[in-house]
Short mmCIF file of C-alpha atoms in Angstrom, two decimals:
data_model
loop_
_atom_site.label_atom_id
_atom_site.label_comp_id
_atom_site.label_asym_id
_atom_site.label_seq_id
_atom_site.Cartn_x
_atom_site.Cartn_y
_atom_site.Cartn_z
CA UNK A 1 168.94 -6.34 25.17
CA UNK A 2 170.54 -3.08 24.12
CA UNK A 3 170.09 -3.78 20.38
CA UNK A 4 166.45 -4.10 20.65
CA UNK A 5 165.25 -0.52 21.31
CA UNK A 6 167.61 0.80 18.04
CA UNK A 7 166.34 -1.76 16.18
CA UNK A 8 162.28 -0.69 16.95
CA UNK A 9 163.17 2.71 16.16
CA UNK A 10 164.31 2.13 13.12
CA UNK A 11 161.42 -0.57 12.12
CA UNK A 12 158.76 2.70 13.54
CA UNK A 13 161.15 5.28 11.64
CA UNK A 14 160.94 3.12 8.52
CA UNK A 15 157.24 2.28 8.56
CA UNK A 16 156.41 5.87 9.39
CA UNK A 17 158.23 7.12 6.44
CA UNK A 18 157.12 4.68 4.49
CA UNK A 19 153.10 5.93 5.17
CA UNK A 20 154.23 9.08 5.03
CA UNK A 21 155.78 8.40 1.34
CA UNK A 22 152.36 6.68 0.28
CA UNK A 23 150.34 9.44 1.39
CA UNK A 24 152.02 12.34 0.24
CA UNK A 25 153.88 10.86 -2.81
CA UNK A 26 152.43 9.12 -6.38
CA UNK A 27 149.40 8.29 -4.76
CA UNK A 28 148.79 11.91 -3.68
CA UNK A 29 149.57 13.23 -7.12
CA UNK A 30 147.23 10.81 -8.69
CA UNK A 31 144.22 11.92 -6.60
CA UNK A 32 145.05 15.02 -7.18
CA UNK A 33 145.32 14.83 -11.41
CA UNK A 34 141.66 13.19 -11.14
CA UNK A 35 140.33 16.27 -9.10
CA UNK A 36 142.26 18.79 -11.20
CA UNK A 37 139.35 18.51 -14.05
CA UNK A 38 136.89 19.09 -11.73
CA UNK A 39 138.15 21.79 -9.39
CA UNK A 40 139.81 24.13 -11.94
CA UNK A 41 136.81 24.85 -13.70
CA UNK A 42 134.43 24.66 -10.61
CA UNK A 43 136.81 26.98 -9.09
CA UNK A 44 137.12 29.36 -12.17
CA UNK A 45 133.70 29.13 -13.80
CA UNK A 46 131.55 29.00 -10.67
CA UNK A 47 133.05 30.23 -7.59
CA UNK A 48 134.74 33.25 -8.73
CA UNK A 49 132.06 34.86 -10.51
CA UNK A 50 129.92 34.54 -7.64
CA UNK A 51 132.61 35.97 -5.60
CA UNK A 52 132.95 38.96 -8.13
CA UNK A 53 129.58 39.14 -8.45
CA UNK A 54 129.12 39.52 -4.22
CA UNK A 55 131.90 41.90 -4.55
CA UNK A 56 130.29 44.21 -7.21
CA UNK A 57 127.11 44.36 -4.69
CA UNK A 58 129.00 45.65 -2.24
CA UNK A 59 130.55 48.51 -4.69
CA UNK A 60 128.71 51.89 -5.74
CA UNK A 61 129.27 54.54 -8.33
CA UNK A 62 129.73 58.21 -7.04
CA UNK A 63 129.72 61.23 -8.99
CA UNK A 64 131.96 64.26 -8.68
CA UNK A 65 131.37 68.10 -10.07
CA UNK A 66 127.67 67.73 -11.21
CA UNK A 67 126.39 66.63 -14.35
CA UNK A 68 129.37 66.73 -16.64
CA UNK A 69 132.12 65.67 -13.62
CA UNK A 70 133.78 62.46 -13.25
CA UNK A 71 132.55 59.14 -11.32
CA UNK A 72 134.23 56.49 -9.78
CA UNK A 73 133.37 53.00 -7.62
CA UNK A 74 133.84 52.88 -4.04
CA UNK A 75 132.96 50.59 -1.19
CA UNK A 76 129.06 51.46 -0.08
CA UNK A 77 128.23 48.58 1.97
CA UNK A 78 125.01 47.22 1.88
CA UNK A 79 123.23 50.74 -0.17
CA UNK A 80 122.68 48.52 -3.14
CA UNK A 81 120.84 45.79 -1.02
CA UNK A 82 119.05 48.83 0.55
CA UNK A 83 118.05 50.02 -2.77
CA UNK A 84 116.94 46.01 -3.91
CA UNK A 85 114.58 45.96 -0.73
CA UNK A 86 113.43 49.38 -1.78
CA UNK A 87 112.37 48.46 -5.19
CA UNK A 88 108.81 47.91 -5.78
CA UNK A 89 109.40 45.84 -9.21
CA UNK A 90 111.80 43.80 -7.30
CA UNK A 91 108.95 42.68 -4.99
CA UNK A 92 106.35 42.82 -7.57
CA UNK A 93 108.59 40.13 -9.25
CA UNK A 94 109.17 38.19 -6.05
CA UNK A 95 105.12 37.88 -5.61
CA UNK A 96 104.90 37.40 -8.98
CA UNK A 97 107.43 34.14 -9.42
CA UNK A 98 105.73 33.15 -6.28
CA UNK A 99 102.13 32.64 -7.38
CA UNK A 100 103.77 31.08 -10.26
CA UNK A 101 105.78 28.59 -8.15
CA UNK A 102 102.73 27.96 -6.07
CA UNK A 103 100.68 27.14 -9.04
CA UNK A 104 102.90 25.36 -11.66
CA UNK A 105 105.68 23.52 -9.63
CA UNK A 106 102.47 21.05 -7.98
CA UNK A 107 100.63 20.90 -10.98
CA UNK A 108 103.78 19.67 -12.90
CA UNK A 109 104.98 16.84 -10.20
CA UNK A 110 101.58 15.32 -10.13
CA UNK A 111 101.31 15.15 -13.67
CA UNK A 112 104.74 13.82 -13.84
CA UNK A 113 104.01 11.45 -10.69
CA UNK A 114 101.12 10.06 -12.71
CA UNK A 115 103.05 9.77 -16.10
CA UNK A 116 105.53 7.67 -13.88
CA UNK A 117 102.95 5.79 -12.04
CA UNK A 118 101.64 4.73 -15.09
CA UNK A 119 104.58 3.51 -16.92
CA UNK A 120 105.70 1.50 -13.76
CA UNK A 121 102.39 -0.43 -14.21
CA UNK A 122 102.20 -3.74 -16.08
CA UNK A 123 99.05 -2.87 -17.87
CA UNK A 124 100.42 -0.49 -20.06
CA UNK A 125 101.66 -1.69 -23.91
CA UNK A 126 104.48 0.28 -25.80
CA UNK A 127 106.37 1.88 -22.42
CA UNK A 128 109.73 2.65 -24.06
CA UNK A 129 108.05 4.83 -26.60
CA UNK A 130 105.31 6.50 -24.15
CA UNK A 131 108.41 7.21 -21.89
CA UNK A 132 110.47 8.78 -24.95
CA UNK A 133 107.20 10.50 -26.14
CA UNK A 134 106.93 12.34 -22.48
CA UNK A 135 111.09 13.16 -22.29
CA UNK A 136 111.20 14.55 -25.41
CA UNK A 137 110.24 17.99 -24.97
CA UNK A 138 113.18 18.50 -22.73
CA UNK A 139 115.45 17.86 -25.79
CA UNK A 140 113.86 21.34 -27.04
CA UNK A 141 116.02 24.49 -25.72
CA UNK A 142 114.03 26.63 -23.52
CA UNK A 143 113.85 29.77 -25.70
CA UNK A 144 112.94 27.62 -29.00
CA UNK A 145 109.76 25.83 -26.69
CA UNK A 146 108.42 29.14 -26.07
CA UNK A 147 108.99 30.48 -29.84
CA UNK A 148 106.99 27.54 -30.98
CA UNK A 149 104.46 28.28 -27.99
CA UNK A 150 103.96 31.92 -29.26
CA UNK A 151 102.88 30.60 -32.91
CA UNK A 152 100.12 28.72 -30.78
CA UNK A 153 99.50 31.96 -28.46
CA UNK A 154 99.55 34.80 -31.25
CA UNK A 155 95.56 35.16 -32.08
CA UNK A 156 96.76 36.40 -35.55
CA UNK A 157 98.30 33.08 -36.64
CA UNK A 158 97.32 30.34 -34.10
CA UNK A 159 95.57 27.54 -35.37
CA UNK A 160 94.81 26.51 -31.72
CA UNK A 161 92.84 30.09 -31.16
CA UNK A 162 90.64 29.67 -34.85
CA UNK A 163 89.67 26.34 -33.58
CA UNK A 164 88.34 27.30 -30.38
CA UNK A 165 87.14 30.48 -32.29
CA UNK A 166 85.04 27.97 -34.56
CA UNK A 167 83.34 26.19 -31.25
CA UNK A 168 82.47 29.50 -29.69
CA UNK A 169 85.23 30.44 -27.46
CA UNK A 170 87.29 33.65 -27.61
CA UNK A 171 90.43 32.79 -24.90
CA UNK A 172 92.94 35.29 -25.06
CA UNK A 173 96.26 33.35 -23.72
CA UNK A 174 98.71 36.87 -24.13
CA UNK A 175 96.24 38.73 -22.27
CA UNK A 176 96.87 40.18 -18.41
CA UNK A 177 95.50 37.37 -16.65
CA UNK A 178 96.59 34.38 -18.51
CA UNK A 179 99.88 35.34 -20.11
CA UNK A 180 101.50 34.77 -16.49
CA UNK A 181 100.49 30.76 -17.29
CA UNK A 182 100.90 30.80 -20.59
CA UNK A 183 104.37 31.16 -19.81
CA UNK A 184 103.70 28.27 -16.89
CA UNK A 185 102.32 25.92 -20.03
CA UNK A 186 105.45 26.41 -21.31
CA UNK A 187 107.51 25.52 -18.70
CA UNK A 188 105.10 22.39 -17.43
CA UNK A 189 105.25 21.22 -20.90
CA UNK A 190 109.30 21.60 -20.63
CA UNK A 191 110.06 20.01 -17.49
CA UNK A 192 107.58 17.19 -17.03
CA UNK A 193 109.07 14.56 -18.55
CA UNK A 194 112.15 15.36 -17.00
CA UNK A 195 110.84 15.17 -13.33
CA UNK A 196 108.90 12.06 -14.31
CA UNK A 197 112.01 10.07 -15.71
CA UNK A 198 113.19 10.65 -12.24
CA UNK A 199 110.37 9.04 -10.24
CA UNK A 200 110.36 6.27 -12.72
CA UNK A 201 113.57 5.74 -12.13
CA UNK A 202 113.19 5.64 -8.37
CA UNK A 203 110.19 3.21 -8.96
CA UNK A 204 112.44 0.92 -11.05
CA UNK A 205 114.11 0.26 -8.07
CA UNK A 206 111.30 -1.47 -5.99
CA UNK A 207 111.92 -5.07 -5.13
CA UNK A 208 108.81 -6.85 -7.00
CA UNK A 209 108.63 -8.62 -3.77
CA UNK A 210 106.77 -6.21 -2.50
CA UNK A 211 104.24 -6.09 -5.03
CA UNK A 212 103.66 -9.64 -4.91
CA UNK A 213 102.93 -9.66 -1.34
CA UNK A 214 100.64 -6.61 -1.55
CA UNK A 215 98.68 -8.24 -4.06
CA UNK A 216 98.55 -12.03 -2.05
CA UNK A 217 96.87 -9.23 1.21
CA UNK A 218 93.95 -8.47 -1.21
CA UNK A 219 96.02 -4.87 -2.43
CA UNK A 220 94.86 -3.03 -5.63
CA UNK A 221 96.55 -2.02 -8.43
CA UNK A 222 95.20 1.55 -6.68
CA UNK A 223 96.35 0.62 -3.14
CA UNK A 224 99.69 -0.44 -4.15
CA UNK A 225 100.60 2.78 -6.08
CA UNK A 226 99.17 5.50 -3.69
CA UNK A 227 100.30 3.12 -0.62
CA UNK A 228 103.52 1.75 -1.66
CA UNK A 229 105.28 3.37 -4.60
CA UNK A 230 104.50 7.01 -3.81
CA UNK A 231 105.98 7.08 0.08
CA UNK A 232 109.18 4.65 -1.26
CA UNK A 233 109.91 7.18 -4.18
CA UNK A 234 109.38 10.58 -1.36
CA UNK A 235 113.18 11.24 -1.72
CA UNK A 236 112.95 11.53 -5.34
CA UNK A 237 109.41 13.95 -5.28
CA UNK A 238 111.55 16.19 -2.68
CA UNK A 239 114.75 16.12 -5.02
CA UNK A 240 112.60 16.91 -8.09
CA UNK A 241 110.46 19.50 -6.06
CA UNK A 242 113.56 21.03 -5.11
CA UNK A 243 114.59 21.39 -8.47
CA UNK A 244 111.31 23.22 -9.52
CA UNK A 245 111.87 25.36 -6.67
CA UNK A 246 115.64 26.59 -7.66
CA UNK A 247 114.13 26.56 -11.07
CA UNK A 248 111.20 28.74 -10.84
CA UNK A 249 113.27 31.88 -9.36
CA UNK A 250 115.97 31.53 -12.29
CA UNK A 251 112.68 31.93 -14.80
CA UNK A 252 113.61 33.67 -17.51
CA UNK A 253 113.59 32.53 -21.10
CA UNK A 254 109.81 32.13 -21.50
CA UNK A 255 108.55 35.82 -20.23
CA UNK A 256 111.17 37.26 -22.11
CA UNK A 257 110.13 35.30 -25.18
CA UNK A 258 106.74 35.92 -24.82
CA UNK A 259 107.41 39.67 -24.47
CA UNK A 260 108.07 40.03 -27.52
CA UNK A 261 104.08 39.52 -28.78
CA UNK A 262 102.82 41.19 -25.51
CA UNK A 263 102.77 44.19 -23.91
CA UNK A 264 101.40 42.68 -20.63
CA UNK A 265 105.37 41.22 -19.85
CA UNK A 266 107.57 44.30 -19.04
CA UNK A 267 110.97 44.10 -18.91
CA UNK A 268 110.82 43.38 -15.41
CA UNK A 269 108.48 40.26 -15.32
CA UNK A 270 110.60 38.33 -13.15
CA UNK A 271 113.80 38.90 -10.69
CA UNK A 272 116.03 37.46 -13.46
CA UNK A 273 114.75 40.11 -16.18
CA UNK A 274 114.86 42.52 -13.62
CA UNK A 275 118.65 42.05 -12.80
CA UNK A 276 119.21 42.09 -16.48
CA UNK A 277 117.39 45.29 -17.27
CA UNK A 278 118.86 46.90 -14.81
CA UNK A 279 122.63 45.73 -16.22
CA UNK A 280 121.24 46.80 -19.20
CA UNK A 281 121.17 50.11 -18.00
CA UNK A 282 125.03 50.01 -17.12
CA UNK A 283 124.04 49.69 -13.45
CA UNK A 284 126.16 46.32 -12.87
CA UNK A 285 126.12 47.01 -8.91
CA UNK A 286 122.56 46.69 -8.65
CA UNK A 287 122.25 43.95 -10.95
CA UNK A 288 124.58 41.81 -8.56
CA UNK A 289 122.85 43.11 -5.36
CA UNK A 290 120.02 41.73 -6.96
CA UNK A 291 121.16 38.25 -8.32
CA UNK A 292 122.72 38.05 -4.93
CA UNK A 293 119.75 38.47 -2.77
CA UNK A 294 117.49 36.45 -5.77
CA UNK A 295 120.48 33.37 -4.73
CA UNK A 296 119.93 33.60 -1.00
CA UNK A 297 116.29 33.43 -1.56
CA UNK A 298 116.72 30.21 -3.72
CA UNK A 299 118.81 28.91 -0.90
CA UNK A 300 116.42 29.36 1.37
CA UNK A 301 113.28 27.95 0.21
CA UNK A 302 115.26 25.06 -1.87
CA UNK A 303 117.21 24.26 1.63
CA UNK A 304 114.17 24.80 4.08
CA UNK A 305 111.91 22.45 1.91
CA UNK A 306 113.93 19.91 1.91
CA UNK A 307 114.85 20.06 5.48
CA UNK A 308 111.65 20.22 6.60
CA UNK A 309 110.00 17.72 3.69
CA UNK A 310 112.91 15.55 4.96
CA UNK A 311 112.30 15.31 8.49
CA UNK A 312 108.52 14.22 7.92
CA UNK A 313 109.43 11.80 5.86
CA UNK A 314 111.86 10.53 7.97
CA UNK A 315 114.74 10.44 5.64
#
């Protein structure tokens, strides 16, 4: 009887150390020599430059002894995000990246969704090379799509403007009111056969099953698609919509492209050429104010879509 009590504490003593041995021991230091590749550069090429970059919004530059004196950086608080909210290019950007948004991102996922919808079906021949066809764009770098894009925009050199010259029609794609979706074309022609690889890949997944029993209830080809495929693939429209969304505010490399051949993109266009303009000018306190508040915008609208795209869908 008096043996048994030493004899459970040691069995408890030895078991605990043992767990505590597996947990914090080679087990541990495997787990963490598979995270090391990820965190170290997550932590060094992503979180501290957005915390330097928060930092530097919160910083401004004072001057000392007039004109020719000295300057220096000190803590301001939120002046530079008063000065952002200030600026009327900043919200002539915002409105302008928002009519694009509203415009191109639904244009583009419907296209896409009907690229997709139409490789899933069985009545199309020669699917692997429509679907590498459609992708294939997105292997082009965004600044090289719209430098290829401007040869078909220029009215000096275009073949596409002598052609519809030679029928009668004079379009003028750099002009004020197109060159805002000429730079949309661009990005449409980019991105859509990204976003549709996507959906087909979420309609890959669809038990056949449920095709085949559509189709015994007197479903068409029509039915089944709009009824069926569309509302099982939702989550993948909302993750690719999402993605438009985030990638509409970072627009940058077609405007800035097409600047160069007209005068009717300033250097302003958008928020991202506006934050770069502005570091351009040396100003690096505004320029992070500004990417700043341009990131909490994305959050917003990318985050607030899909919650509320979410709950209606019931996911």
């Amino acid at each position: 009887m008096t043996d048994i009590a030493p004899r459970a504490t040691r069995v408890v003593a030895s078991t605990g150390g043992r767990r505590r041995h597996r947990g914090g021991g080679p087990r541990g230091r495997t787990i963490a020599a598979f995270l090391t590749p990820f965190f170290l550069p997550f932590v060094l090429f992503y979180l501290v430059p957005v915390g330097y970059a928060i930092w530097q919004s919160f910083l401004v530059v004072r001057r000392t002894g007039g004109q020719y004196g000295t300057s220096y950086t000190t803590f301001g608080g939120f002046e530079q995000y008063t000065k952002v909210f200030q600026n009327d290019e900043f919200w002539s950007s915002i409105g302008r990246i928002g009519l694009f948004g509203v415009v191109q991102v639904p244009v583009m996922l419907f296209v896409a969704l009907i690229m997709a919808l139409l490789l899933d079906t069985p009545l199309l021949k020669l699917k692997s090379f429509f679907r590498i066809t459609a992708f294939m764009p997105y292997a082009v770098p965004g600044v090289i799509a719209a430098i290829m894009w401007s040869y078909l925009y220029s009215p000096q050199i275009s073949p596409l403007v002598d052609g519809l010259k030679s029928v009668g029609l004079h379009p003028d794609f750099l002009g004020p009111g197109a060159v805002l979706w000429s730079a949309a074309n661009v990005s449409t022609w980019l991105w859509t056969g990204y976003n549709m690889l996507i959906m087909f890949s979420a309609l890959q997944s669809i038990p056949q099953e449920l095709y085949e029993a559509a189709k015994l209830d007197g479903a068409s080809n029509w039915a089944i698609a709009w009824q069926i495929k569309v509302p099982i693939i939702a989550p993948s429209i909302i993750l690719t919509t999402v993605f438009s969304i985030i990638g509409t505010l970072q627009l940058y490399a077609e405007p800035a492209v097409l600047r160069q051949i007209s005068s009717n993109i300033s250097s302003t266009y958008t928020p991202n050429m506006l934050a770069y303009a502005v570091a351009s000018g040396n100003n690096y306190q505004q320029a992070a104010a500004i990417s700043v508040v341009i990131a909490v915008i994305t959050f917003v609208l990318s985050f607030g879509f899909m919650r509320l795209t979410s709950k209606k869908a019931g996911l």
